mmCIF file of C-alpha atoms in Angstrom:
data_model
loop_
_atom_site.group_PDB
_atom_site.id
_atom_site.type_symbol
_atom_site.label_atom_id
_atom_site.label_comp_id
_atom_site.label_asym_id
_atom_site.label_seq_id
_atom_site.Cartn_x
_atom_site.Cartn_y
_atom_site.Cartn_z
ATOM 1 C CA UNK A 87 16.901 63.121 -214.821
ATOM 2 C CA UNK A 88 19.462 65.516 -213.254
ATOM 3 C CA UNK A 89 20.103 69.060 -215.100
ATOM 4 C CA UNK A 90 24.196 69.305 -215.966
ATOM 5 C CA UNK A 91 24.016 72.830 -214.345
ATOM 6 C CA UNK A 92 22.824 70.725 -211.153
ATOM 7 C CA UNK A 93 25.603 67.962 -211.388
ATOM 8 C CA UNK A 94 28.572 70.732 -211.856
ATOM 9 C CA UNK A 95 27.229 73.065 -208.890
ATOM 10 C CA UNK A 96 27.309 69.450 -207.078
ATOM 11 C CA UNK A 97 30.690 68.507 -208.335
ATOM 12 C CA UNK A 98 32.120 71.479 -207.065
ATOM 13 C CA UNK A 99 30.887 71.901 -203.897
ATOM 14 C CA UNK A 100 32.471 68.285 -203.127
ATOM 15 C CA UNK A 101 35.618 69.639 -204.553
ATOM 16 C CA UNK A 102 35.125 72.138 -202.233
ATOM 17 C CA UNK A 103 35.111 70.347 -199.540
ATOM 18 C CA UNK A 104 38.435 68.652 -199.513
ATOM 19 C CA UNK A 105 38.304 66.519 -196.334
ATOM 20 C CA UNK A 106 34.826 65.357 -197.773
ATOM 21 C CA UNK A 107 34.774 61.142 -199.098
ATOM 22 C CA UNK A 108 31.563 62.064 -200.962
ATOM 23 C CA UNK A 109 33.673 63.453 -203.889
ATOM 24 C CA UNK A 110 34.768 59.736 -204.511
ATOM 25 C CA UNK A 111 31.415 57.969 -203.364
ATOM 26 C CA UNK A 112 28.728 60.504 -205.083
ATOM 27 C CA UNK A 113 30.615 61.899 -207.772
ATOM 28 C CA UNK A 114 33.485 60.182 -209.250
ATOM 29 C CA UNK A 115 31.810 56.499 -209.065
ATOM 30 C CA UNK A 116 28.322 57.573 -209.736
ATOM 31 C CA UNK A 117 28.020 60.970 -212.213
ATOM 32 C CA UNK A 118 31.529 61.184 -214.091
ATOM 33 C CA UNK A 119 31.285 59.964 -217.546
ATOM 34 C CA UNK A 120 34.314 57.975 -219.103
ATOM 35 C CA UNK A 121 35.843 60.722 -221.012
ATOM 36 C CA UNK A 122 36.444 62.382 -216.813
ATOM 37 C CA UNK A 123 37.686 58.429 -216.069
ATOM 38 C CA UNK A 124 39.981 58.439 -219.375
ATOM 39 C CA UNK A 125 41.664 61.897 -218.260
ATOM 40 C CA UNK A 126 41.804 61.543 -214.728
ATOM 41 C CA UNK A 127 42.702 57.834 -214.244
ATOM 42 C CA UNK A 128 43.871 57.354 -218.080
ATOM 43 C CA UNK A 129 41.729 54.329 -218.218
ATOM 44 C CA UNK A 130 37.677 53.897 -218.775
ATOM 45 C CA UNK A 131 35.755 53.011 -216.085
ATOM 46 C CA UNK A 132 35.368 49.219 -216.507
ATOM 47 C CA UNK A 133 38.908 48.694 -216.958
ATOM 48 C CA UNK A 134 39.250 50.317 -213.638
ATOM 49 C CA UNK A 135 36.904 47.739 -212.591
ATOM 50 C CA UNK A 136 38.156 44.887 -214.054
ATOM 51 C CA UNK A 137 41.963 45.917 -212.222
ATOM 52 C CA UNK A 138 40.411 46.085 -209.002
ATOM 53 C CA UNK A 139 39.094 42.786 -209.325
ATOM 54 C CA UNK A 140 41.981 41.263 -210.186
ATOM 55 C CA UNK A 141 44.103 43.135 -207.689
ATOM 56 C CA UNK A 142 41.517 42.514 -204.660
ATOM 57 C CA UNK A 143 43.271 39.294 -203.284
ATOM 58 C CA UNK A 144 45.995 41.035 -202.981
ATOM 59 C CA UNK A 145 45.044 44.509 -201.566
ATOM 60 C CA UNK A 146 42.076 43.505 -199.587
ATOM 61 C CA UNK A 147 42.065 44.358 -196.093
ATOM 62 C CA UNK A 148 40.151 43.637 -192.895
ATOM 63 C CA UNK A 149 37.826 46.578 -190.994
ATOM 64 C CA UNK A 150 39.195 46.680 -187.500
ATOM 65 C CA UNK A 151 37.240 48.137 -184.383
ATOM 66 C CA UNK A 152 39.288 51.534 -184.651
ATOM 67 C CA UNK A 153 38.562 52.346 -188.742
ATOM 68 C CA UNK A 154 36.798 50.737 -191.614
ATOM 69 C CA UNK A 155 39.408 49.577 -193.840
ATOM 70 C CA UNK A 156 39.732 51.319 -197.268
ATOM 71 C CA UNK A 157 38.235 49.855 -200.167
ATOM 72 C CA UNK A 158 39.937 48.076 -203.309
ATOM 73 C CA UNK A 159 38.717 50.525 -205.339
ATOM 74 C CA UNK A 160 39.531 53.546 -203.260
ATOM 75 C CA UNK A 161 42.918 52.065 -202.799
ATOM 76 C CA UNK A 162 43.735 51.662 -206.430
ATOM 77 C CA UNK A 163 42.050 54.980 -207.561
ATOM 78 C CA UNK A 164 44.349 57.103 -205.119
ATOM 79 C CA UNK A 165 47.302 55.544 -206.750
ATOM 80 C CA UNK A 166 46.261 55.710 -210.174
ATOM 81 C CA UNK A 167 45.589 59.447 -209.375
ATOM 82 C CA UNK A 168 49.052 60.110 -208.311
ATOM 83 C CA UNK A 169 50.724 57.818 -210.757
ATOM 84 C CA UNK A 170 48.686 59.538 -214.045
ATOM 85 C CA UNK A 171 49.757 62.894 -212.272
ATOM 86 C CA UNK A 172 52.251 65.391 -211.046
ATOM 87 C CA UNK A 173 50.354 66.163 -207.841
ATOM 88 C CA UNK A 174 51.714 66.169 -204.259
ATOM 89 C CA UNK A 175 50.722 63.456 -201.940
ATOM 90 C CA UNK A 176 48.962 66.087 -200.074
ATOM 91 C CA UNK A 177 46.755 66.643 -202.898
ATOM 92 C CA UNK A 178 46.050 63.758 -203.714
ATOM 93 C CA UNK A 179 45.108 63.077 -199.709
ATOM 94 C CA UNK A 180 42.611 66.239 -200.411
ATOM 95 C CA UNK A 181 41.286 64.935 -203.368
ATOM 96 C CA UNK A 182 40.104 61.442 -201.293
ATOM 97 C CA UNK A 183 39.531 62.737 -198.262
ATOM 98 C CA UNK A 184 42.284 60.814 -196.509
ATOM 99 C CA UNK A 185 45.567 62.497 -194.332
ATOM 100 C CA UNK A 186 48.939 62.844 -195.979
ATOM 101 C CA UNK A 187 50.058 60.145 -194.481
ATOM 102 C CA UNK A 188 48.425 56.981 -195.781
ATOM 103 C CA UNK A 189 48.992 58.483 -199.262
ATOM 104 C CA UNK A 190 52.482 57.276 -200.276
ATOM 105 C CA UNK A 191 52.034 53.708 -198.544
ATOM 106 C CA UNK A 192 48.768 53.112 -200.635
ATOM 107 C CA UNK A 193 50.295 54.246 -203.773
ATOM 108 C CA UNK A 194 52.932 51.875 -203.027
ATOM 109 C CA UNK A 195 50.575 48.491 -202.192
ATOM 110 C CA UNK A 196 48.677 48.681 -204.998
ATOM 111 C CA UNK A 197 52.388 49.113 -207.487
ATOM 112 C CA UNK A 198 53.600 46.020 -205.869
ATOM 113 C CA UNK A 199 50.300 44.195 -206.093
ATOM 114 C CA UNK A 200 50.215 45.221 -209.711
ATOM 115 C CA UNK A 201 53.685 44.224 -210.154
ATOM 116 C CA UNK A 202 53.442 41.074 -208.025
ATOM 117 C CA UNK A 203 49.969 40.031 -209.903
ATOM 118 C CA UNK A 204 50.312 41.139 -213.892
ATOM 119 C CA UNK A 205 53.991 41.946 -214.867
ATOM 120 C CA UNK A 206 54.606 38.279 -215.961
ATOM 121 C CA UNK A 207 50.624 38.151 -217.644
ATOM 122 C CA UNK A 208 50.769 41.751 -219.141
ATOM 123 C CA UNK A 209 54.540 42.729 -220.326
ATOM 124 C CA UNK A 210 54.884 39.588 -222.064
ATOM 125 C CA UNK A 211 56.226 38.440 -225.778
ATOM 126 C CA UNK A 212 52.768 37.050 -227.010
ATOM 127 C CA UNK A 213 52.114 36.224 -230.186
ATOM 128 C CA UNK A 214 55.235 36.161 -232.511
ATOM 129 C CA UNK A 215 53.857 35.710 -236.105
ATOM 130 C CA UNK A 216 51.509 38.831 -235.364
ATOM 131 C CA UNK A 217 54.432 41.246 -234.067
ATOM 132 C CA UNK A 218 56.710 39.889 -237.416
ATOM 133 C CA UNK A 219 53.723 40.642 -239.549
ATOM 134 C CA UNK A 220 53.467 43.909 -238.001
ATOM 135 C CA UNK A 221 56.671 44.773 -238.197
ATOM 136 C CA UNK A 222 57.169 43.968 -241.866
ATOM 137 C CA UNK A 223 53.803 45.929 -243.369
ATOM 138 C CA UNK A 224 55.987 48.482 -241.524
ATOM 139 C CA UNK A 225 59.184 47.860 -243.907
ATOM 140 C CA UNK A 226 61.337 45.477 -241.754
ATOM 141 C CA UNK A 227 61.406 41.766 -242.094
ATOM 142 C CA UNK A 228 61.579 38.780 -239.334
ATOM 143 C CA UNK A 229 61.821 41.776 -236.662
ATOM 144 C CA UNK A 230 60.801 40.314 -233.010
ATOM 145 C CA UNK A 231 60.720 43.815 -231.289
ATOM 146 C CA UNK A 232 62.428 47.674 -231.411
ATOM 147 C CA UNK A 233 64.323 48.381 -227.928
ATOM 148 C CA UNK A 234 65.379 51.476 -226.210
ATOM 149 C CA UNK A 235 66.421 52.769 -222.750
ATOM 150 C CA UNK A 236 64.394 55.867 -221.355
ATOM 151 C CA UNK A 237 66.085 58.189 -218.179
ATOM 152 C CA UNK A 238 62.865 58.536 -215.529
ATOM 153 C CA UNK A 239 64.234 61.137 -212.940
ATOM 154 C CA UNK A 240 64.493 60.805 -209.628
ATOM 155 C CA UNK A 241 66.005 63.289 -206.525
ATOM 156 C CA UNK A 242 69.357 62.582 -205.372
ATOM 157 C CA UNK A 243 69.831 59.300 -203.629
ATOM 158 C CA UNK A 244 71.861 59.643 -200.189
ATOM 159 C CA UNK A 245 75.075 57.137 -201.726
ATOM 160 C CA UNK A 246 76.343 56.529 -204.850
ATOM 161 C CA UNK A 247 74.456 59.809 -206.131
ATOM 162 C CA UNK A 248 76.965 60.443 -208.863
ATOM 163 C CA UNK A 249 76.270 57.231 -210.246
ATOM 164 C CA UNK A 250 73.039 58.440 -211.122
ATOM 165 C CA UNK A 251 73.821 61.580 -212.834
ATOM 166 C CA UNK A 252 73.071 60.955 -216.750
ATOM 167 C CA UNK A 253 74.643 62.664 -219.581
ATOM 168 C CA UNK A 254 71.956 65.242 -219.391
ATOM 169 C CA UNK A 255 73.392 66.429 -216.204
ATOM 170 C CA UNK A 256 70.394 65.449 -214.012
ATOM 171 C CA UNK A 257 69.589 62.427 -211.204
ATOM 172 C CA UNK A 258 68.059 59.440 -213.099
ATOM 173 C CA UNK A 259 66.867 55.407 -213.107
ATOM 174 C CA UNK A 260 67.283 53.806 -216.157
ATOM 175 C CA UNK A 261 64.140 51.872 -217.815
ATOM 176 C CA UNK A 262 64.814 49.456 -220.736
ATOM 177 C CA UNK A 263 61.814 48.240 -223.011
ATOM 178 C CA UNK A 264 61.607 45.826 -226.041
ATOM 179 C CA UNK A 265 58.409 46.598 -227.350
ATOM 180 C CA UNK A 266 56.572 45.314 -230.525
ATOM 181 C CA UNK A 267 54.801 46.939 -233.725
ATOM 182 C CA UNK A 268 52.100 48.576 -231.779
ATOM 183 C CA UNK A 269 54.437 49.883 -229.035
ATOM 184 C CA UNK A 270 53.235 47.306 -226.322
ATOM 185 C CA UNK A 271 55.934 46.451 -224.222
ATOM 186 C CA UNK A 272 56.890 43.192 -223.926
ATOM 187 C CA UNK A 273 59.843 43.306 -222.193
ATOM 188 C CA UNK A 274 61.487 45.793 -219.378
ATOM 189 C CA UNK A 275 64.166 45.994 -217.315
ATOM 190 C CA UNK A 276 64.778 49.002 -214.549
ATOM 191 C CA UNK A 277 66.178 49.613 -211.701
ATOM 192 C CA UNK A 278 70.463 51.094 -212.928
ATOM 193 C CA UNK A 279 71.604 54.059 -212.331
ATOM 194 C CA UNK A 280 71.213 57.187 -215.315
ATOM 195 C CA UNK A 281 74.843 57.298 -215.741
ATOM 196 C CA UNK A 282 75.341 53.479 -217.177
ATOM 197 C CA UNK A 283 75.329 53.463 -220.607
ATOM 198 C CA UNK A 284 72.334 52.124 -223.077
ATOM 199 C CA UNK A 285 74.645 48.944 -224.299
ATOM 200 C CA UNK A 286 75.966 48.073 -220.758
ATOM 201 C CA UNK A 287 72.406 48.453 -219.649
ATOM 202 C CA UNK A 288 71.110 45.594 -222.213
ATOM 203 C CA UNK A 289 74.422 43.341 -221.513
ATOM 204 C CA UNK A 290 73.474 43.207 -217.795
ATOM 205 C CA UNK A 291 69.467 42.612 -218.569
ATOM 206 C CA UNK A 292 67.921 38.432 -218.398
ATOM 207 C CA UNK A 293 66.791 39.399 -222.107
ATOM 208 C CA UNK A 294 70.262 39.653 -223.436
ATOM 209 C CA UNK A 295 71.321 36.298 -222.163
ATOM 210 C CA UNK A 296 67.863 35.067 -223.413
ATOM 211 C CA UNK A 297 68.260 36.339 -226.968
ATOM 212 C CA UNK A 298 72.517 35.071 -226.709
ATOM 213 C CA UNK A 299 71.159 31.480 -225.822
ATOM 214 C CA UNK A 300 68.237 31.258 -228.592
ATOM 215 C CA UNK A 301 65.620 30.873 -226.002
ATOM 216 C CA UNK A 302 63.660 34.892 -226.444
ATOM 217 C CA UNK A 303 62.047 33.753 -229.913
ATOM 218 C CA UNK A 304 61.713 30.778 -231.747
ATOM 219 C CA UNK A 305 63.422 29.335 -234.328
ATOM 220 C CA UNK A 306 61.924 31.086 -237.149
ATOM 221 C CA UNK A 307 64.928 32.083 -239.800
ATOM 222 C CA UNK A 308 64.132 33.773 -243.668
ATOM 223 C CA UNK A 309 66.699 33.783 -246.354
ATOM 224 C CA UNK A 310 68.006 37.171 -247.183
ATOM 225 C CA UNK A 311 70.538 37.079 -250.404
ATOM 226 C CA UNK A 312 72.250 33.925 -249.695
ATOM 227 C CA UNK A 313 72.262 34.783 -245.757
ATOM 228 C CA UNK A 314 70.387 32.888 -243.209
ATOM 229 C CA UNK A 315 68.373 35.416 -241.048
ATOM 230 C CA UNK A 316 66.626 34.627 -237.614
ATOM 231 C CA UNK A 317 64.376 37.079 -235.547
ATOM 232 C CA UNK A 318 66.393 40.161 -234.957
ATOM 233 C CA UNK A 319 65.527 43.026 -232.629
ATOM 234 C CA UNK A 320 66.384 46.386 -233.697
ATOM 235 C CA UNK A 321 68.188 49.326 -232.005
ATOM 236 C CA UNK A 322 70.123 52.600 -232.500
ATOM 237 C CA UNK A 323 73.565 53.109 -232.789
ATOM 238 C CA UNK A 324 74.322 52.669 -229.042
ATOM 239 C CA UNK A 325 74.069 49.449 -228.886
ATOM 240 C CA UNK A 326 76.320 46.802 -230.598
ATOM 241 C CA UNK A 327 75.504 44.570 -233.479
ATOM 242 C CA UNK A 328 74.606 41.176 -233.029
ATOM 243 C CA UNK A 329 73.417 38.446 -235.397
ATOM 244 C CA UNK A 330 70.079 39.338 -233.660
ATOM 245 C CA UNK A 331 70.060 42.837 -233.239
ATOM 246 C CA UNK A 332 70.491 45.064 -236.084
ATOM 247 C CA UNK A 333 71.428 48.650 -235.919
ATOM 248 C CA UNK A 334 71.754 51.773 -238.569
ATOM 249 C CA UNK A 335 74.889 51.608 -240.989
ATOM 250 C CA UNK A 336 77.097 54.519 -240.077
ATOM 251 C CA UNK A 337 79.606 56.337 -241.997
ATOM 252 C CA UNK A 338 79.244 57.411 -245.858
ATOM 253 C CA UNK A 339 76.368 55.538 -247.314
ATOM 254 C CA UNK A 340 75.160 54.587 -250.679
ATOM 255 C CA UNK A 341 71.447 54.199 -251.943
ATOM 256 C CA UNK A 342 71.121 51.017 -250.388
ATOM 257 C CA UNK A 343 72.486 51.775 -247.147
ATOM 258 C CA UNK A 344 70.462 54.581 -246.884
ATOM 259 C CA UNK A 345 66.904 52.624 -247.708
ATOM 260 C CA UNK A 346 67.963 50.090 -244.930
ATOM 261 C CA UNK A 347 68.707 52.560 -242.205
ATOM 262 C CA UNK A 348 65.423 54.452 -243.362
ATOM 263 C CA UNK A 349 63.143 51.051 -242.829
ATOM 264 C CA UNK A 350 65.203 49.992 -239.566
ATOM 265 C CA UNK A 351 64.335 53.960 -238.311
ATOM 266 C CA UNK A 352 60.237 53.744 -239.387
ATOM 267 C CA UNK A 353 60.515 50.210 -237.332
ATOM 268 C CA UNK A 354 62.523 51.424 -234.612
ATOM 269 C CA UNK A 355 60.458 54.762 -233.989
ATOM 270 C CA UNK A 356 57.955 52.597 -232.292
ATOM 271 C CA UNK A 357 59.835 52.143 -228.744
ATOM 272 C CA UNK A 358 60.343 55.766 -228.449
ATOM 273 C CA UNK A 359 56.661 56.925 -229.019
ATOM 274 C CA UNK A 360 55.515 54.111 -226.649
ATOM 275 C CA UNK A 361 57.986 55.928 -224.021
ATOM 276 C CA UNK A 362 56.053 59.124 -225.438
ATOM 277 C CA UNK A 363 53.158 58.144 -224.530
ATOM 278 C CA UNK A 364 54.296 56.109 -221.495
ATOM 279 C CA UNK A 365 55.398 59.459 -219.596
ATOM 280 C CA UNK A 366 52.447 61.426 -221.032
ATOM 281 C CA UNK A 367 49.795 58.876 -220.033
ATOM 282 C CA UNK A 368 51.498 58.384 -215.998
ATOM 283 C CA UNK A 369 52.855 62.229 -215.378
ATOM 284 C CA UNK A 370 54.358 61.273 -212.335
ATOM 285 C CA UNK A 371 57.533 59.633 -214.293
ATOM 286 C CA UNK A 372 58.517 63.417 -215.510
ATOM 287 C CA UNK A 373 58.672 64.649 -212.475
ATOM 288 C CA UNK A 374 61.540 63.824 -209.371
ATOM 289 C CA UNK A 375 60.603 61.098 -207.591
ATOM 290 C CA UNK A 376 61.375 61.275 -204.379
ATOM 291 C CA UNK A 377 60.912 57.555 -203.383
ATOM 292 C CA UNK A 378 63.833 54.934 -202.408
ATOM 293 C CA UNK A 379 66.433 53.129 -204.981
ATOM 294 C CA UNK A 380 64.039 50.425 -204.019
ATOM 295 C CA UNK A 381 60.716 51.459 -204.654
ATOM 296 C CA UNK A 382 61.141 53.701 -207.938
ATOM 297 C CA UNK A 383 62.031 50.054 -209.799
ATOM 298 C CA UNK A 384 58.405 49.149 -208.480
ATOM 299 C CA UNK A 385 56.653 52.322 -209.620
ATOM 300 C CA UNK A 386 58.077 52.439 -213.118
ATOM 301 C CA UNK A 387 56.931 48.627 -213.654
ATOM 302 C CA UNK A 388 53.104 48.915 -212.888
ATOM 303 C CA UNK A 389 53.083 51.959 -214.682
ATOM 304 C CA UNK A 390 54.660 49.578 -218.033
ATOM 305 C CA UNK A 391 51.967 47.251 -216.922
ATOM 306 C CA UNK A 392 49.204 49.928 -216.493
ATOM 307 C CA UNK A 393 50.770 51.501 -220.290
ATOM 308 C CA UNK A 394 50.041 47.733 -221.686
ATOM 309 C CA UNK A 395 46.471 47.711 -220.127
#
């Protein structure tokens, strides 16, 4: 058995030692324990395992006579490092013992492979009669989701840059999420610019024409008073009101106006803690990214697939 005062002096000599793979071989994959994996990679160990496994047909690469190719694991741990933090790429490159300039090219391989692989498995609807249920021990009946538009922000792009200028006054990309009771997303849309508005956002999204045709949820309608009611999704005052979206009354209200705006609130509270805990959980979306109009779209995605995992 190896004494902790042993296993720290060991730890940080390999920290030490910047250029140094060991860190990653001897230490990270063999001694840390999964509260170190939970705060460093914001996922346990054998989830980490179980993503590399599913992402290894499509990040696998070949050893050619010049290098030994990097390793699944390696690969998806350097861009889980720099996605769950706000550390330069040259960090990061210390960290793993690799040069600067591999860094941003993994990071982005292993976003689109975890785009390309488990968007359409992970950010899904899933099962409707559990998020209702949810959502109604929660005060709000026949409610499908709660959806919101966060600002991640990025540096100024070369054209168009006043387009991205939000209301806060800074450069941003717009990310839209339905999500349900437990603040899973199961829906998101990115990729506008900050300065487009919430409600022009959601009119220009596939789940707005989905939810206009009928084809989101399924038929599922309660009586309320003497009105038929089918799923509804709920949102603030920004966006409009639709037979299936509902939004806070406005204005003077009485008792009853009041009690309905409080339950749609509780309900609707959900979508902006998951965005909480979205940004809190992969740092890098509060800080500028400095990637293309392209890639950003790509980054914010696996990171809503990585928040769902």
């Amino acid at each position: 058995m190896v004494a902790m005062g042993h296993v720290d002096a060991v730890e940080r000599r390999f920290w030490a030692r910047e250029t140094s793979t060991d860190w990653w071989n001897r230490i990270v994959l063999q001694v840390w324990d999964e509260s170190q994996w939970l705060r460093n990679f914001r996922m346990r160990k054998g989830t980490f395992l179980e993503l590399c496994e599913l992402l290894s047909p499509a990040l696998k690469r070949k050893d050619t006579r010049m290098r030994a190719a990097l390793t699944v694991q390696k690969r998806v741990a350097i861009a889980l490092w720099k996605l769950a933090t706000p550390d330069s790429y040259r960090s990061v490159a210390n960290h793993f013992g690799m040069g600067k300039s591999i860094m941003g090219v993994v990071v982005m391989q292993v976003a689109k492979a975890i785009v390309d692989v488990l968007l359409s498995k992970v950010v899904t609807l899933g099962n409707v009669e559990v998020i209702i249920d949810g959502f109604a021990a929660m005060g709000f009946p026949n409610c499908g989701g709660a959806i919101d538009g966060t600002h991640i922000p990025i540096l100024g792009p070369d054209h168009q840059a006043s387009q991205y200028i939000n209301r806060k006054g800074y450069f941003s990309m717009v990310l839209q999420a339905l999500v349900d009771h437990r603040g899973r997303f199961t829906n998101i849309y990115v990729g506008l610019p900050g300065k487009v508005h919430d409600a022009r956002v959601f009119r220009n999204s596939g789940l707005f024409r989905r939810l206009q045709e009928g084809a989101y949820f399924p038929d599922h309608k309660i009586t309320v008073g003497d009105v038929e009611m089918p799923i509804v999704i709920l949102g603030d005052p920004a966006y409009s009101l639709m037979p299936w979206l509902m939004k806070p009354y406005t204005g003077t209200l009485d008792s009853e106006k009041e009690l309905f705006n409080y339950g749609l609130s509780k309900c609707r509270m959900v979508v902006e803690c998951a965005f909480g805990r979205l940004k809190r959980r992969w740092r890098s979306l509060l800080t500028r990214s400095d990637l293309s109009e392209t890639n950003i779209p790509i980054v914010i995605a696996a990171c809503c697939v990585l928040h769902n995992l």
